[in-house]
């Protein structure tokens, strides 16, 4: 006898009408493309623009963390739907999550329907470690995949499970994570979390939402299929040598780098040497560091990149197996930049010094702009050389008024306002 129930009615039209028509075309195209999927490439997927996500743009830019496991969900929506309806269902879920719940974006990273159609969920890049809103306390360490439907008492379809296996096998391989075995993660806590903050919890690499949170999700029917899903996903996991993606780095600081080594014949990849090499823009690859694989063939180390470029991993080979080389991963190192002014008010005719620090950078550009009647007027522009991570410059404005000081290193800039009287 529940009380004080509240119903939310979510309108998926008119965008869903076009999405249905598009869904029919995409389904025909993807059914023929699925058989030709290349190893290491993502499975055929309906992207955000195709299911109508432009109607529910994210409130804020995406956040990134790490992917150590995959959590499976069900949406507890109707099981009686056609393949052309799935895009509208995804759009309805996105509107509910964003507009009714007040979330930034749709909570799931991916969604899969019972016909095997895969949908891109939360914005930020399918190959990136986008933080979702799908499992409180575990969002920053997992990727969340929801199956459209209610699997409380029924099992998922073979088509839906095969698509789920393809997606998870590819996604975890992108982040150099094995699909089988277990991993220990630390709870961040939360009212829906089963474990207090700071508790170490061991998960299967492919688990259900209920493993970490107080919920029955993904339903008894789908939860019972997870052991078979782990075995199926292993068939789609990347073999060979992989290296995880690297997010943007600000400044010269250590970052975690990981990957895995797996052989086509299934032979052991434990205790084998891996060499990491770095290539700066316009230069050759140079040695970065060396690491040894763990018992399950994975490897992990900490490195500091000197600048933007590319990194790759190399297995030199042994008596039984030849040399393997991973696909290179792009590394973007943004400068860490600071600007210091002793005072924000200065007398006209008197010079003052600006100083600051930056790394990695050889030069900084300093702009001084004065506020005119209708626009900012450039009064000074100069490129300064950085020495030992520091720079400084004397300035002497020519007029009274409000000024804006801008210091730039590549895409990074800092602004300060000051007044000359």
PDB file of N, CA and C in Angstrom, residues 277-356:
ATOM      1  N   UNK A 277      58.122   3.321 -24.712  1.00  0.00           N
ATOM      2  CA  UNK A 277      58.875   4.321 -25.469  1.00  0.00           C
ATOM      3  C   UNK A 277      58.007   5.554 -25.688  1.00  0.00           C
ATOM      4  N   UNK A 278      58.658   6.721 -25.711  1.00  0.00           N
ATOM      5  CA  UNK A 278      57.959   7.993 -25.872  1.00  0.00           C
ATOM      6  C   UNK A 278      58.498   8.721 -27.093  1.00  0.00           C
ATOM      7  N   UNK A 279      57.582   9.327 -27.836  1.00  0.00           N
ATOM      8  CA  UNK A 279      57.954  10.095 -29.021  1.00  0.00           C
ATOM      9  C   UNK A 279      57.399  11.508 -28.897  1.00  0.00           C
ATOM     10  N   UNK A 280      58.277  12.479 -28.794  1.00  0.00           N
ATOM     11  CA  UNK A 280      57.849  13.873 -28.794  1.00  0.00           C
ATOM     12  C   UNK A 280      57.455  14.268 -30.216  1.00  0.00           C
ATOM     13  N   UNK A 281      56.724  15.359 -30.332  1.00  0.00           N
ATOM     14  CA  UNK A 281      56.278  15.816 -31.646  1.00  0.00           C
ATOM     15  C   UNK A 281      57.491  16.124 -32.525  1.00  0.00           C
ATOM     16  N   UNK A 282      57.537  15.499 -33.704  1.00  0.00           N
ATOM     17  CA  UNK A 282      58.629  15.731 -34.642  1.00  0.00           C
ATOM     18  C   UNK A 282      59.925  15.026 -34.299  1.00  0.00           C
ATOM     19  N   UNK A 283      59.906  14.100 -33.351  1.00  0.00           N
ATOM     20  CA  UNK A 283      61.127  13.408 -32.935  1.00  0.00           C
ATOM     21  C   UNK A 283      60.963  11.900 -33.114  1.00  0.00           C
ATOM     22  N   UNK A 284      62.001  11.147 -32.736  1.00  0.00           N
ATOM     23  CA  UNK A 284      61.966   9.694 -32.796  1.00  0.00           C
ATOM     24  C   UNK A 284      61.560   9.124 -31.441  1.00  0.00           C
ATOM     25  N   UNK A 285      61.139   7.862 -31.441  1.00  0.00           N
ATOM     26  CA  UNK A 285      60.834   7.188 -30.191  1.00  0.00           C
ATOM     27  C   UNK A 285      62.105   7.009 -29.370  1.00  0.00           C
ATOM     28  N   UNK A 286      61.986   7.259 -28.067  1.00  0.00           N
ATOM     29  CA  UNK A 286      63.095   7.077 -27.145  1.00  0.00           C
ATOM     30  C   UNK A 286      62.622   6.258 -25.949  1.00  0.00           C
ATOM     31  N   UNK A 287      63.524   5.495 -25.295  1.00  0.00           N
ATOM     32  CA  UNK A 287      63.131   4.681 -24.130  1.00  0.00           C
ATOM     33  C   UNK A 287      62.565   5.546 -23.013  1.00  0.00           C
ATOM     34  N   UNK A 288      61.494   5.060 -22.389  1.00  0.00           N
ATOM     35  CA  UNK A 288      60.857   5.766 -21.279  1.00  0.00           C
ATOM     36  C   UNK A 288      61.062   5.010 -19.974  1.00  0.00           C
ATOM     37  N   UNK A 289      60.655   3.744 -19.932  1.00  0.00           N
ATOM     38  CA  UNK A 289      60.869   2.899 -18.763  1.00  0.00           C
ATOM     39  C   UNK A 289      60.574   1.465 -19.144  1.00  0.00           C
ATOM     40  N   UNK A 290      60.835   0.536 -18.212  1.00  0.00           N
ATOM     41  CA  UNK A 290      60.571  -0.883 -18.429  1.00  0.00           C
ATOM     42  C   UNK A 290      59.711  -1.411 -17.284  1.00  0.00           C
ATOM     43  N   UNK A 291      58.908  -2.419 -17.577  1.00  0.00           N
ATOM     44  CA  UNK A 291      58.011  -3.005 -16.598  1.00  0.00           C
ATOM     45  C   UNK A 291      57.862  -4.485 -16.912  1.00  0.00           C
ATOM     46  N   UNK A 292      57.406  -5.268 -15.937  1.00  0.00           N
ATOM     47  CA  UNK A 292      57.217  -6.715 -16.102  1.00  0.00           C
ATOM     48  C   UNK A 292      55.744  -7.035 -15.885  1.00  0.00           C
ATOM     49  N   UNK A 293      55.179  -7.918 -16.696  1.00  0.00           N
ATOM     50  CA  UNK A 293      53.764  -8.261 -16.594  1.00  0.00           C
ATOM     51  C   UNK A 293      53.465  -9.052 -15.326  1.00  0.00           C
ATOM     52  N   UNK A 294      52.230  -8.906 -14.833  1.00  0.00           N
ATOM     53  CA  UNK A 294      51.761  -9.656 -13.667  1.00  0.00           C
ATOM     54  C   UNK A 294      51.305 -11.051 -14.099  1.00  0.00           C
ATOM     55  N   UNK A 295      50.763 -11.802 -13.152  1.00  0.00           N
ATOM     56  CA  UNK A 295      50.375 -13.185 -13.429  1.00  0.00           C
ATOM     57  C   UNK A 295      49.297 -13.291 -14.499  1.00  0.00           C
ATOM     58  N   UNK A 296      48.419 -12.272 -14.592  1.00  0.00           N
ATOM     59  CA  UNK A 296      47.347 -12.319 -15.587  1.00  0.00           C
ATOM     60  C   UNK A 296      47.709 -11.610 -16.888  1.00  0.00           C
ATOM     61  N   UNK A 297      48.970 -11.242 -17.060  1.00  0.00           N
ATOM     62  CA  UNK A 297      49.418 -10.595 -18.281  1.00  0.00           C
ATOM     63  C   UNK A 297      49.276  -9.089 -18.299  1.00  0.00           C
ATOM     64  N   UNK A 298      48.704  -8.511 -17.252  1.00  0.00           N
ATOM     65  CA  UNK A 298      48.574  -7.058 -17.198  1.00  0.00           C
ATOM     66  C   UNK A 298      49.859  -6.436 -16.667  1.00  0.00           C
ATOM     67  N   UNK A 299      50.051  -5.172 -16.951  1.00  0.00           N
ATOM     68  CA  UNK A 299      51.198  -4.443 -16.425  1.00  0.00           C
ATOM     69  C   UNK A 299      50.752  -3.031 -16.035  1.00  0.00           C
ATOM     70  N   UNK A 300      51.450  -2.457 -15.089  1.00  0.00           N
ATOM     71  CA  UNK A 300      51.119  -1.124 -14.594  1.00  0.00           C
ATOM     72  C   UNK A 300      52.378  -0.462 -14.068  1.00  0.00           C
ATOM     73  N   UNK A 301      52.527   0.815 -14.358  1.00  0.00           N
ATOM     74  CA  UNK A 301      53.684   1.548 -13.874  1.00  0.00           C
ATOM     75  C   UNK A 301      53.328   3.027 -13.782  1.00  0.00           C
ATOM     76  N   UNK A 302      54.226   3.821 -13.243  1.00  0.00           N
ATOM     77  CA  UNK A 302      54.051   5.262 -13.127  1.00  0.00           C
ATOM     78  C   UNK A 302      55.157   5.965 -13.903  1.00  0.00           C
ATOM     79  N   UNK A 303      54.779   6.905 -14.760  1.00  0.00           N
ATOM     80  CA  UNK A 303      55.754   7.618 -15.583  1.00  0.00           C
ATOM     81  C   UNK A 303      55.456   9.110 -15.537  1.00  0.00           C
ATOM     82  N   UNK A 304      56.447   9.899 -15.923  1.00  0.00           N
ATOM     83  CA  UNK A 304      56.288  11.344 -16.070  1.00  0.00           C
ATOM     84  C   UNK A 304      56.637  11.713 -17.500  1.00  0.00           C
ATOM     85  N   UNK A 305      55.675  12.266 -18.224  1.00  0.00           N
ATOM     86  CA  UNK A 305      55.916  12.644 -19.611  1.00  0.00           C
ATOM     87  C   UNK A 305      56.501  14.048 -19.671  1.00  0.00           C
ATOM     88  N   UNK A 306      57.590  14.245 -20.425  1.00  0.00           N
ATOM     89  CA  UNK A 306      58.244  15.552 -20.458  1.00  0.00           C
ATOM     90  C   UNK A 306      57.485  16.591 -21.267  1.00  0.00           C
ATOM     91  N   UNK A 307      56.646  16.140 -22.205  1.00  0.00           N
ATOM     92  CA  UNK A 307      55.896  17.040 -23.081  1.00  0.00           C
ATOM     93  C   UNK A 307      54.846  16.226 -23.818  1.00  0.00           C
ATOM     94  N   UNK A 308      54.092  16.871 -24.696  1.00  0.00           N
ATOM     95  CA  UNK A 308      53.088  16.166 -25.480  1.00  0.00           C
ATOM     96  C   UNK A 308      53.770  15.283 -26.525  1.00  0.00           C
ATOM     97  N   UNK A 309      53.106  14.197 -26.873  1.00  0.00           N
ATOM     98  CA  UNK A 309      53.675  13.289 -27.854  1.00  0.00           C
ATOM     99  C   UNK A 309      52.871  12.005 -27.927  1.00  0.00           C
ATOM    100  N   UNK A 310      53.567  10.885 -28.116  1.00  0.00           N
ATOM    101  CA  UNK A 310      52.913   9.586 -28.196  1.00  0.00           C
ATOM    102  C   UNK A 310      53.720   8.574 -27.388  1.00  0.00           C
ATOM    103  N   UNK A 311      53.022   7.587 -26.834  1.00  0.00           N
ATOM    104  CA  UNK A 311      53.675   6.539 -26.061  1.00  0.00           C
ATOM    105  C   UNK A 311      53.236   5.183 -26.619  1.00  0.00           C
ATOM    106  N   UNK A 312      54.148   4.235 -26.622  1.00  0.00           N
ATOM    107  CA  UNK A 312      53.825   2.883 -27.080  1.00  0.00           C
ATOM    108  C   UNK A 312      54.521   1.875 -26.185  1.00  0.00           C
ATOM    109  N   UNK A 313      53.996   0.639 -26.197  1.00  0.00           N
ATOM    110  CA  UNK A 313      54.577  -0.463 -25.432  1.00  0.00           C
ATOM    111  C   UNK A 313      55.104  -1.507 -26.405  1.00  0.00           C
ATOM    112  N   UNK A 314      56.204  -2.151 -26.030  1.00  0.00           N
ATOM    113  CA  UNK A 314      56.837  -3.146 -26.904  1.00  0.00           C
ATOM    114  C   UNK A 314      57.192  -4.388 -26.093  1.00  0.00           C
ATOM    115  N   UNK A 315      56.769  -5.552 -26.596  1.00  0.00           N
ATOM    116  CA  UNK A 315      57.241  -6.834 -26.084  1.00  0.00           C
ATOM    117  C   UNK A 315      58.321  -7.310 -27.049  1.00  0.00           C
ATOM    118  N   UNK A 316      59.572  -7.457 -26.607  1.00  0.00           N
ATOM    119  CA  UNK A 316      60.676  -7.732 -27.540  1.00  0.00           C
ATOM    120  C   UNK A 316      60.642  -9.121 -28.153  1.00  0.00           C
ATOM    121  N   UNK A 317      59.787 -10.003 -27.602  1.00  0.00           N
ATOM    122  CA  UNK A 317      59.750 -11.368 -28.114  1.00  0.00           C
ATOM    123  C   UNK A 317      60.663 -12.292 -27.317  1.00  0.00           C
ATOM    124  N   UNK A 318      60.459 -13.598 -27.500  1.00  0.00           N
ATOM    125  CA  UNK A 318      61.313 -14.595 -26.855  1.00  0.00           C
ATOM    126  C   UNK A 318      61.490 -15.768 -27.803  1.00  0.00           C
ATOM    127  N   UNK A 319      61.971 -16.877 -27.272  1.00  0.00           N
ATOM    128  CA  UNK A 319      62.278 -18.020 -28.133  1.00  0.00           C
ATOM    129  C   UNK A 319      61.039 -18.583 -28.821  1.00  0.00           C
ATOM    130  N   UNK A 320      59.868 -18.431 -28.197  1.00  0.00           N
ATOM    131  CA  UNK A 320      58.652 -19.031 -28.749  1.00  0.00           C
ATOM    132  C   UNK A 320      57.762 -18.034 -29.475  1.00  0.00           C
ATOM    133  N   UNK A 321      57.923 -16.723 -29.183  1.00  0.00           N
ATOM    134  CA  UNK A 321      57.006 -15.741 -29.735  1.00  0.00           C
ATOM    135  C   UNK A 321      57.764 -14.528 -30.242  1.00  0.00           C
ATOM    136  N   UNK A 322      57.194 -13.918 -31.273  1.00  0.00           N
ATOM    137  CA  UNK A 322      57.856 -12.786 -31.890  1.00  0.00           C
ATOM    138  C   UNK A 322      57.560 -11.469 -31.203  1.00  0.00           C
ATOM    139  N   UNK A 323      58.127 -10.425 -31.739  1.00  0.00           N
ATOM    140  CA  UNK A 323      57.986  -9.078 -31.186  1.00  0.00           C
ATOM    141  C   UNK A 323      56.555  -8.584 -31.370  1.00  0.00           C
ATOM    142  N   UNK A 324      56.038  -7.895 -30.353  1.00  0.00           N
ATOM    143  CA  UNK A 324      54.720  -7.274 -30.417  1.00  0.00           C
ATOM    144  C   UNK A 324      54.839  -5.796 -30.062  1.00  0.00           C
ATOM    145  N   UNK A 325      54.045  -4.998 -30.741  1.00  0.00           N
ATOM    146  CA  UNK A 325      54.067  -3.559 -30.508  1.00  0.00           C
ATOM    147  C   UNK A 325      52.635  -3.059 -30.391  1.00  0.00           C
ATOM    148  N   UNK A 326      52.353  -2.271 -29.358  1.00  0.00           N
ATOM    149  CA  UNK A 326      51.001  -1.764 -29.176  1.00  0.00           C
ATOM    150  C   UNK A 326      50.736  -0.601 -30.126  1.00  0.00           C
ATOM    151  N   UNK A 327      49.466  -0.330 -30.326  1.00  0.00           N
ATOM    152  CA  UNK A 327      49.111   0.896 -31.029  1.00  0.00           C
ATOM    153  C   UNK A 327      49.511   2.083 -30.154  1.00  0.00           C
ATOM    154  N   UNK A 328      50.095   3.123 -30.710  1.00  0.00           N
ATOM    155  CA  UNK A 328      50.520   4.262 -29.885  1.00  0.00           C
ATOM    156  C   UNK A 328      49.322   5.038 -29.345  1.00  0.00           C
ATOM    157  N   UNK A 329      49.499   5.599 -28.163  1.00  0.00           N
ATOM    158  CA  UNK A 329      48.481   6.439 -27.537  1.00  0.00           C
ATOM    159  C   UNK A 329      48.990   7.874 -27.467  1.00  0.00           C
ATOM    160  N   UNK A 330      48.111   8.794 -27.815  1.00  0.00           N
ATOM    161  CA  UNK A 330      48.494  10.202 -27.777  1.00  0.00           C
ATOM    162  C   UNK A 330      48.531  10.706 -26.342  1.00  0.00           C
ATOM    163  N   UNK A 331      49.526  11.506 -26.038  1.00  0.00           N
ATOM    164  CA  UNK A 331      49.700  12.103 -24.712  1.00  0.00           C
ATOM    165  C   UNK A 331      49.670  13.623 -24.872  1.00  0.00           C
ATOM    166  N   UNK A 332      48.800  14.271 -24.138  1.00  0.00           N
ATOM    167  CA  UNK A 332      48.715  15.738 -24.172  1.00  0.00           C
ATOM    168  C   UNK A 332      49.113  16.281 -22.810  1.00  0.00           C
ATOM    169  N   UNK A 333      50.217  17.010 -22.779  1.00  0.00           N
ATOM    170  CA  UNK A 333      50.710  17.620 -21.548  1.00  0.00           C
ATOM    171  C   UNK A 333      50.457  19.120 -21.632  1.00  0.00           C
ATOM    172  N   UNK A 334      49.549  19.604 -20.801  1.00  0.00           N
ATOM    173  CA  UNK A 334      49.258  21.031 -20.743  1.00  0.00           C
ATOM    174  C   UNK A 334      50.139  21.685 -19.682  1.00  0.00           C
ATOM    175  N   UNK A 335      50.527  22.897 -19.956  1.00  0.00           N
ATOM    176  CA  UNK A 335      51.428  23.583 -19.034  1.00  0.00           C
ATOM    177  C   UNK A 335      50.718  23.943 -17.740  1.00  0.00           C
ATOM    178  N   UNK A 336      51.437  23.846 -16.657  1.00  0.00           N
ATOM    179  CA  UNK A 336      50.971  24.388 -15.368  1.00  0.00           C
ATOM    180  C   UNK A 336      51.487  25.826 -15.292  1.00  0.00           C
ATOM    181  N   UNK A 337      50.604  26.776 -15.109  1.00  0.00           N
ATOM    182  CA  UNK A 337      50.949  28.188 -15.258  1.00  0.00           C
ATOM    183  C   UNK A 337      50.442  28.999 -14.067  1.00  0.00           C
ATOM    184  N   UNK A 338      51.294  29.872 -13.556  1.00  0.00           N
ATOM    185  CA  UNK A 338      50.889  30.788 -12.480  1.00  0.00           C
ATOM    186  C   UNK A 338      51.324  32.201 -12.831  1.00  0.00           C
ATOM    187  N   UNK A 339      50.572  33.179 -12.333  1.00  0.00           N
ATOM    188  CA  UNK A 339      50.863  34.597 -12.559  1.00  0.00           C
ATOM    189  C   UNK A 339      50.782  35.308 -11.208  1.00  0.00           C
ATOM    190  N   UNK A 340      51.780  36.128 -10.905  1.00  0.00           N
ATOM    191  CA  UNK A 340      51.797  36.831  -9.624  1.00  0.00           C
ATOM    192  C   UNK A 340      51.939  38.335  -9.853  1.00  0.00           C
ATOM    193  N   UNK A 341      51.076  39.095  -9.180  1.00  0.00           N
ATOM    194  CA  UNK A 341      51.154  40.554  -9.132  1.00  0.00           C
ATOM    195  C   UNK A 341      51.142  40.979  -7.675  1.00  0.00           C
ATOM    196  N   UNK A 342      52.047  41.852  -7.281  1.00  0.00           N
ATOM    197  CA  UNK A 342      52.091  42.287  -5.884  1.00  0.00           C
ATOM    198  C   UNK A 342      50.872  43.124  -5.546  1.00  0.00           C
ATOM    199  N   UNK A 343      50.429  43.975  -6.482  1.00  0.00           N
ATOM    200  CA  UNK A 343      49.259  44.824  -6.247  1.00  0.00           C
ATOM    201  C   UNK A 343      48.415  44.862  -7.514  1.00  0.00           C
ATOM    202  N   UNK A 344      47.133  45.159  -7.341  1.00  0.00           N
ATOM    203  CA  UNK A 344      46.228  45.289  -8.482  1.00  0.00           C
ATOM    204  C   UNK A 344      45.980  46.748  -8.864  1.00  0.00           C
ATOM    205  N   UNK A 345      46.531  47.696  -8.115  1.00  0.00           N
ATOM    206  CA  UNK A 345      46.396  49.127  -8.414  1.00  0.00           C
ATOM    207  C   UNK A 345      47.788  49.743  -8.500  1.00  0.00           C
ATOM    208  N   UNK A 346      48.022  50.512  -9.581  1.00  0.00           N
ATOM    209  CA  UNK A 346      49.345  51.100  -9.815  1.00  0.00           C
ATOM    210  C   UNK A 346      49.168  52.528 -10.323  1.00  0.00           C
ATOM    211  N   UNK A 347      50.151  53.359  -9.972  1.00  0.00           N
ATOM    212  CA  UNK A 347      50.118  54.752 -10.396  1.00  0.00           C
ATOM    213  C   UNK A 347      50.644  54.870 -11.826  1.00  0.00           C
ATOM    214  N   UNK A 348      50.015  55.731 -12.619  1.00  0.00           N
ATOM    215  CA  UNK A 348      50.461  55.960 -13.984  1.00  0.00           C
ATOM    216  C   UNK A 348      51.879  56.517 -13.993  1.00  0.00           C
ATOM    217  N   UNK A 349      52.697  56.010 -14.898  1.00  0.00           N
ATOM    218  CA  UNK A 349      54.084  56.434 -15.011  1.00  0.00           C
ATOM    219  C   UNK A 349      55.051  55.589 -14.221  1.00  0.00           C
ATOM    220  N   UNK A 350      54.538  54.721 -13.344  1.00  0.00           N
ATOM    221  CA  UNK A 350      55.378  53.828 -12.565  1.00  0.00           C
ATOM    222  C   UNK A 350      55.327  52.421 -13.177  1.00  0.00           C
ATOM    223  N   UNK A 351      56.459  51.794 -13.284  1.00  0.00           N
ATOM    224  CA  UNK A 351      56.509  50.428 -13.806  1.00  0.00           C
ATOM    225  C   UNK A 351      56.309  49.431 -12.665  1.00  0.00           C
ATOM    226  N   UNK A 352      55.829  48.246 -13.022  1.00  0.00           N
ATOM    227  CA  UNK A 352      55.656  47.180 -12.040  1.00  0.00           C
ATOM    228  C   UNK A 352      56.053  45.864 -12.691  1.00  0.00           C
ATOM    229  N   UNK A 353      56.297  44.857 -11.863  1.00  0.00           N
ATOM    230  CA  UNK A 353      56.803  43.571 -12.342  1.00  0.00           C
ATOM    231  C   UNK A 353      55.741  42.496 -12.198  1.00  0.00           C
ATOM    232  N   UNK A 354      55.590  41.717 -13.252  1.00  0.00           N
ATOM    233  CA  UNK A 354      54.793  40.494 -13.160  1.00  0.00           C
ATOM    234  C   UNK A 354      55.767  39.327 -13.195  1.00  0.00           C
ATOM    235  N   UNK A 355      55.449  38.286 -12.503  1.00  0.00           N
ATOM    236  CA  UNK A 355      56.303  37.111 -12.481  1.00  0.00           C
ATOM    237  C   UNK A 355      55.431  35.881 -12.295  1.00  0.00           C
ATOM    238  N   UNK A 356      55.991  34.731 -12.607  1.00  0.00           N
ATOM    239  CA  UNK A 356      55.230  33.506 -12.456  1.00  0.00           C
ATOM    240  C   UNK A 356      56.060  32.287 -12.786  1.00  0.00           C
TER     241      UNK A 356
END
